[in-house]
Amino acid sequence: MSEKQTVLIIEDDKAISNFISRALSANDYRSIPAYTGKEGLSLFFSHGPDLVLLDLGLPDMDGLEILAQLRGLPRETPVIIISARDREAEKVRALDMGADDYVVKPFGVSELLARIRSALRRADRLKLSQGIQRSSYQIKDLTVDLARHQVLLGGEEIHFTQNEFKIIELLAIHAGKVLTYDFILEHIWGPYGGSGSNQILRVNMANIRRKLGENPSEPRYIHTELGIGYRMLDD
Ligand code: CA
């Protein structure tokens, strides 16, 4: 039997959340309910669901904020917005920000399931095409091979710790884009793991640069954006 696909339901209305959970388990999905935004993010990072159902009107944070955080991650987990009828403008913004689809309350089970199936199919296609196109990144004489978990510098393998590799991988996937300290911290150490301190990141980054033989005043691979974060150069 194949592993069940997991759907994270971020919805504070317990009646709606229970209704969705029942529909999902009757159709062979596993569901995880989260009743606040914070809980939703935390469960997202701990469980890595296949799909997220996201209510925009949450008690503790704006659903769009959650969407923005999920869309900043290299692995694009499909997000379907659960929208209230009086929040049309938000729904559009959510789609602009990369949400995959939406359902408007009240919605039926068959409509919801159809949306979920379609979003999961799209995500599968995307994963497949990305895997083929970009399983490694080349920046000057530096190669980050994602499939083999290898970093080569001028053809020689450089050894990194697991977290160092995860940081390089994250920067390489987003090469050319500035990644903020918080984004990197959260991605590598989880939503609460590294919060409040950039020290842990600075130490890892110093080790990475030493191993890459970077000259801090003239970096060839990783730039520091002062007060913001880091950027891997895009060749
Ligand atoms: Ca709500």
Short mmCIF file of C-alpha atoms and ligand atoms in Angstrom, two decimals:
data_model
loop_
_atom_site.label_atom_id
_atom_site.label_comp_id
_atom_site.label_asym_id
_atom_site.label_seq_id
_atom_site.Cartn_x
_atom_site.Cartn_y
_atom_site.Cartn_z
CA MET A 1 0.00 0.00 0.00
CA SER A 2 1.32 3.42 -0.82
CA GLU A 3 1.89 6.02 1.86
CA LYS A 4 -1.06 8.30 2.49
CA GLN A 5 -0.74 11.89 1.38
CA THR A 6 -0.86 14.39 4.20
CA VAL A 7 -2.93 17.55 4.23
CA LEU A 8 -2.35 20.27 6.81
CA ILE A 9 -5.59 22.12 7.62
CA ILE A 10 -4.92 25.60 9.03
CA GLU A 11 -8.41 26.72 10.01
CA ASP A 12 -9.62 28.11 13.33
CA ASP A 13 -13.26 27.18 12.82
CA LYS A 14 -13.41 23.74 14.42
CA ALA A 15 -16.66 22.73 12.70
CA ILE A 16 -15.15 23.40 9.27
CA SER A 17 -11.84 21.79 10.23
CA ASN A 18 -13.61 18.63 11.47
CA PHE A 19 -15.77 18.51 8.36
CA ILE A 20 -12.65 18.64 6.15
CA SER A 21 -10.79 16.08 8.28
CA ARG A 22 -13.64 13.60 7.99
CA ALA A 23 -13.87 14.08 4.23
CA LEU A 24 -10.12 13.59 3.86
CA SER A 25 -9.86 10.46 5.98
CA ALA A 26 -12.85 8.94 4.16
CA ASN A 27 -10.86 9.45 0.96
CA ASP A 28 -7.61 7.98 2.18
CA TYR A 29 -5.72 11.17 3.01
CA ARG A 30 -4.09 11.85 6.34
CA SER A 31 -5.00 15.21 7.85
CA ILE A 32 -3.37 17.37 10.49
CA PRO A 33 -5.49 20.15 12.01
CA ALA A 34 -3.98 23.46 13.17
CA TYR A 35 -6.23 26.04 14.78
CA THR A 36 -3.85 29.02 14.79
CA GLY A 37 -1.30 30.37 12.33
CA LYS A 38 1.63 29.73 14.65
CA GLU A 39 0.56 26.15 15.20
CA GLY A 40 0.09 25.77 11.45
CA LEU A 41 3.64 26.91 10.65
CA SER A 42 5.10 24.76 13.37
CA LEU A 43 3.23 21.66 12.16
CA PHE A 44 4.20 22.49 8.59
CA PHE A 45 7.89 22.44 9.46
CA SER A 46 7.63 19.34 11.65
CA HIS A 47 5.44 17.23 9.34
CA GLY A 48 6.24 18.44 5.80
CA PRO A 49 2.69 17.91 4.49
CA ASP A 50 1.95 17.30 0.81
CA LEU A 51 -0.64 20.06 0.70
CA VAL A 52 -1.89 22.93 2.87
CA LEU A 53 -5.47 24.14 3.23
CA LEU A 54 -5.23 27.68 4.53
CA ASP A 55 -7.94 29.88 6.01
CA LEU A 56 -6.99 33.54 5.64
CA GLY A 57 -8.90 34.75 8.72
CA LEU A 58 -6.95 33.28 11.61
CA PRO A 59 -7.02 34.53 15.20
CA ASP A 60 -3.29 35.13 15.69
CA MET A 61 -1.88 36.00 12.31
CA ASP A 62 -2.78 36.92 8.77
CA GLY A 63 -3.09 33.88 6.52
CA LEU A 64 -1.24 35.84 3.80
CA GLU A 65 1.75 36.05 6.11
CA ILE A 66 1.76 32.26 6.37
CA LEU A 67 1.46 31.96 2.61
CA ALA A 68 4.42 34.32 2.13
CA GLN A 69 6.55 32.17 4.42
CA LEU A 70 5.58 28.96 2.64
CA ARG A 71 6.24 30.51 -0.75
CA GLY A 72 9.71 31.54 0.33
CA LEU A 73 10.73 27.91 0.70
CA PRO A 74 12.50 26.01 -2.08
CA ARG A 75 10.03 23.15 -2.00
CA GLU A 76 6.70 24.49 -3.22
CA THR A 77 3.98 22.75 -1.27
CA PRO A 78 0.60 23.42 -2.87
CA VAL A 79 -1.61 25.78 -0.88
CA ILE A 80 -5.38 25.97 -1.32
CA ILE A 81 -7.02 28.99 0.26
CA ILE A 82 -10.22 28.56 2.25
CA SER A 83 -11.91 31.86 1.62
CA ALA A 84 -14.87 33.53 3.25
CA ARG A 85 -17.28 35.14 0.84
CA ASP A 86 -16.65 38.65 2.20
CA ARG A 87 -12.89 38.42 1.73
CA GLU A 88 -12.64 38.44 -2.07
CA ALA A 89 -9.76 40.91 -2.26
CA GLU A 90 -7.64 38.78 0.03
CA LYS A 91 -8.29 35.73 -2.07
CA VAL A 92 -6.95 37.51 -5.16
CA ARG A 93 -3.87 38.65 -3.29
CA ALA A 94 -3.32 35.10 -2.12
CA LEU A 95 -3.43 33.82 -5.69
CA ASP A 96 -1.06 36.59 -6.77
CA MET A 97 1.26 35.47 -4.02
CA GLY A 98 1.34 31.93 -5.37
CA ALA A 99 -1.58 30.11 -3.77
CA ASP A 100 -2.61 27.26 -6.06
CA ASP A 101 -6.35 27.48 -5.77
CA TYR A 102 -9.21 28.45 -3.49
CA VAL A 103 -12.54 27.21 -2.24
CA VAL A 104 -15.23 29.55 -0.94
CA LYS A 105 -17.14 28.72 2.23
CA PRO A 106 -19.46 26.92 2.31
CA PHE A 107 -18.02 24.33 -0.06
CA GLY A 108 -18.90 20.72 -0.75
CA VAL A 109 -16.72 17.67 -0.25
CA SER A 110 -16.51 16.73 -3.92
CA GLU A 111 -15.42 20.25 -4.91
CA LEU A 112 -12.74 20.29 -2.21
CA LEU A 113 -11.43 16.85 -3.17
CA ALA A 114 -11.28 17.77 -6.85
CA ARG A 115 -9.22 20.87 -6.03
CA ILE A 116 -6.89 18.87 -3.82
CA ARG A 117 -6.33 16.15 -6.44
CA SER A 118 -5.60 18.72 -9.11
CA ALA A 119 -3.16 20.70 -6.93
CA LEU A 120 -1.29 17.52 -5.96
CA ARG A 121 -1.01 16.48 -9.61
CA ARG A 122 0.44 19.90 -10.53
CA ALA A 123 2.93 19.68 -7.69
CA ASP A 124 4.06 16.24 -8.87
CA ARG A 125 4.63 17.52 -12.39
CA LEU A 126 6.57 20.49 -11.08
CA LYS A 127 8.78 18.34 -8.87
CA LEU A 128 9.53 16.08 -11.81
CA SER A 129 10.47 18.90 -14.17
CA GLN A 130 12.57 20.71 -11.57
CA GLY A 131 14.41 17.51 -10.74
CA ILE A 132 15.41 17.10 -14.35
CA GLN A 133 16.34 20.70 -15.01
CA ARG A 134 18.19 21.59 -11.86
CA SER A 135 19.69 18.83 -9.87
CA SER A 136 22.93 20.77 -9.60
CA TYR A 137 24.04 24.39 -9.55
CA GLN A 138 27.20 25.79 -11.03
CA ILE A 139 28.59 29.08 -9.81
CA LYS A 140 32.04 29.80 -11.28
CA ASP A 141 34.16 26.76 -10.30
CA LEU A 142 31.74 25.77 -7.52
CA THR A 143 29.26 22.94 -8.13
CA VAL A 144 26.45 22.20 -5.69
CA ASP A 145 25.09 18.77 -6.58
CA LEU A 146 21.70 18.43 -4.91
CA ALA A 147 21.09 14.85 -5.98
CA ARG A 148 24.40 13.59 -4.63
CA HIS A 149 24.63 16.00 -1.68
CA GLN A 150 28.05 17.03 -2.86
CA VAL A 151 29.88 20.31 -3.15
CA LEU A 152 32.76 20.45 -5.57
CA LEU A 153 35.24 23.28 -5.83
CA GLY A 154 37.36 23.10 -8.97
CA GLY A 155 36.45 19.40 -9.20
CA GLU A 156 37.53 18.63 -5.60
CA GLU A 157 34.88 17.57 -3.10
CA ILE A 158 34.58 19.84 -0.06
CA HIS A 159 33.14 18.33 3.10
CA PHE A 160 30.50 20.22 5.02
CA THR A 161 28.45 19.45 8.09
CA GLN A 162 24.78 18.69 7.50
CA ASN A 163 23.66 22.20 8.43
CA GLU A 164 26.42 23.82 6.41
CA PHE A 165 25.31 21.81 3.40
CA LYS A 166 21.67 22.73 3.96
CA ILE A 167 22.62 26.43 3.98
CA ILE A 168 24.64 26.10 0.76
CA GLU A 169 21.83 24.12 -0.84
CA LEU A 170 19.28 26.77 0.12
CA LEU A 171 21.45 29.60 -1.21
CA ALA A 172 22.17 27.67 -4.44
CA ILE A 173 18.53 26.92 -5.13
CA HIS A 174 17.80 30.65 -4.73
CA ALA A 175 21.01 31.79 -6.44
CA GLY A 176 20.82 35.47 -7.31
CA LYS A 177 18.23 36.21 -4.65
CA VAL A 178 18.87 37.73 -1.22
CA LEU A 179 17.78 35.37 1.53
CA THR A 180 17.10 37.06 4.84
CA TYR A 181 18.67 35.87 8.11
CA ASP A 182 15.25 34.88 9.43
CA PHE A 183 14.38 32.99 6.28
CA ILE A 184 17.57 30.95 6.45
CA LEU A 185 17.31 30.40 10.21
CA GLU A 186 13.76 29.24 9.94
CA HIS A 187 14.45 27.01 6.99
CA ILE A 188 17.42 25.26 8.55
CA TRP A 189 16.52 25.27 12.24
CA GLY A 190 12.72 25.44 12.12
CA PRO A 191 10.36 28.26 13.10
CA TYR A 192 11.61 28.61 16.67
CA GLY A 193 14.98 26.88 16.46
CA GLY A 194 17.21 29.78 15.57
CA SER A 195 14.98 32.71 16.35
CA GLY A 196 16.34 35.77 18.07
CA SER A 197 19.94 35.03 17.23
CA ASN A 198 21.91 35.29 14.01
CA GLN A 199 24.99 34.04 15.82
CA ILE A 200 24.36 30.38 14.93
CA LEU A 201 24.03 31.34 11.27
CA ARG A 202 27.13 33.58 11.32
CA VAL A 203 29.23 30.74 12.75
CA ASN A 204 28.04 28.32 10.09
CA MET A 205 28.58 30.88 7.35
CA ALA A 206 32.11 31.61 8.55
CA ASN A 207 32.92 27.88 8.34
CA ILE A 208 31.38 27.60 4.88
CA ARG A 209 33.41 30.53 3.63
CA ARG A 210 36.62 29.22 5.14
CA LYS A 211 36.08 25.85 3.45
CA LEU A 212 35.36 27.59 0.14
CA GLY A 213 38.50 29.68 0.55
CA GLU A 214 36.49 32.89 0.29
CA ASN A 215 38.23 36.21 0.78
CA PRO A 216 35.75 38.11 3.01
CA SER A 217 36.47 41.44 1.33
CA GLU A 218 36.07 39.98 -2.16
CA PRO A 219 33.64 37.07 -2.00
CA ARG A 220 33.33 34.98 -5.15
CA TYR A 221 30.30 32.89 -4.23
CA ILE A 222 28.37 34.24 -1.28
CA HIS A 223 27.74 37.92 -0.71
CA THR A 224 26.72 39.43 2.61
CA GLU A 225 23.87 41.90 2.29
CA LEU A 226 24.54 43.94 5.40
CA GLY A 227 21.73 43.85 7.91
CA ILE A 228 19.58 41.74 5.56
CA GLY A 229 21.06 38.35 4.76
CA TYR A 230 23.10 36.48 2.16
CA ARG A 231 23.03 36.02 -1.56
CA MET A 232 24.71 33.37 -3.63
CA LEU A 233 25.92 34.86 -6.88
CA ASP A 234 24.15 33.66 -9.99
CA ASP A 235 26.63 32.99 -12.73
CA CA B 1 -11.33 31.79 10.24
#
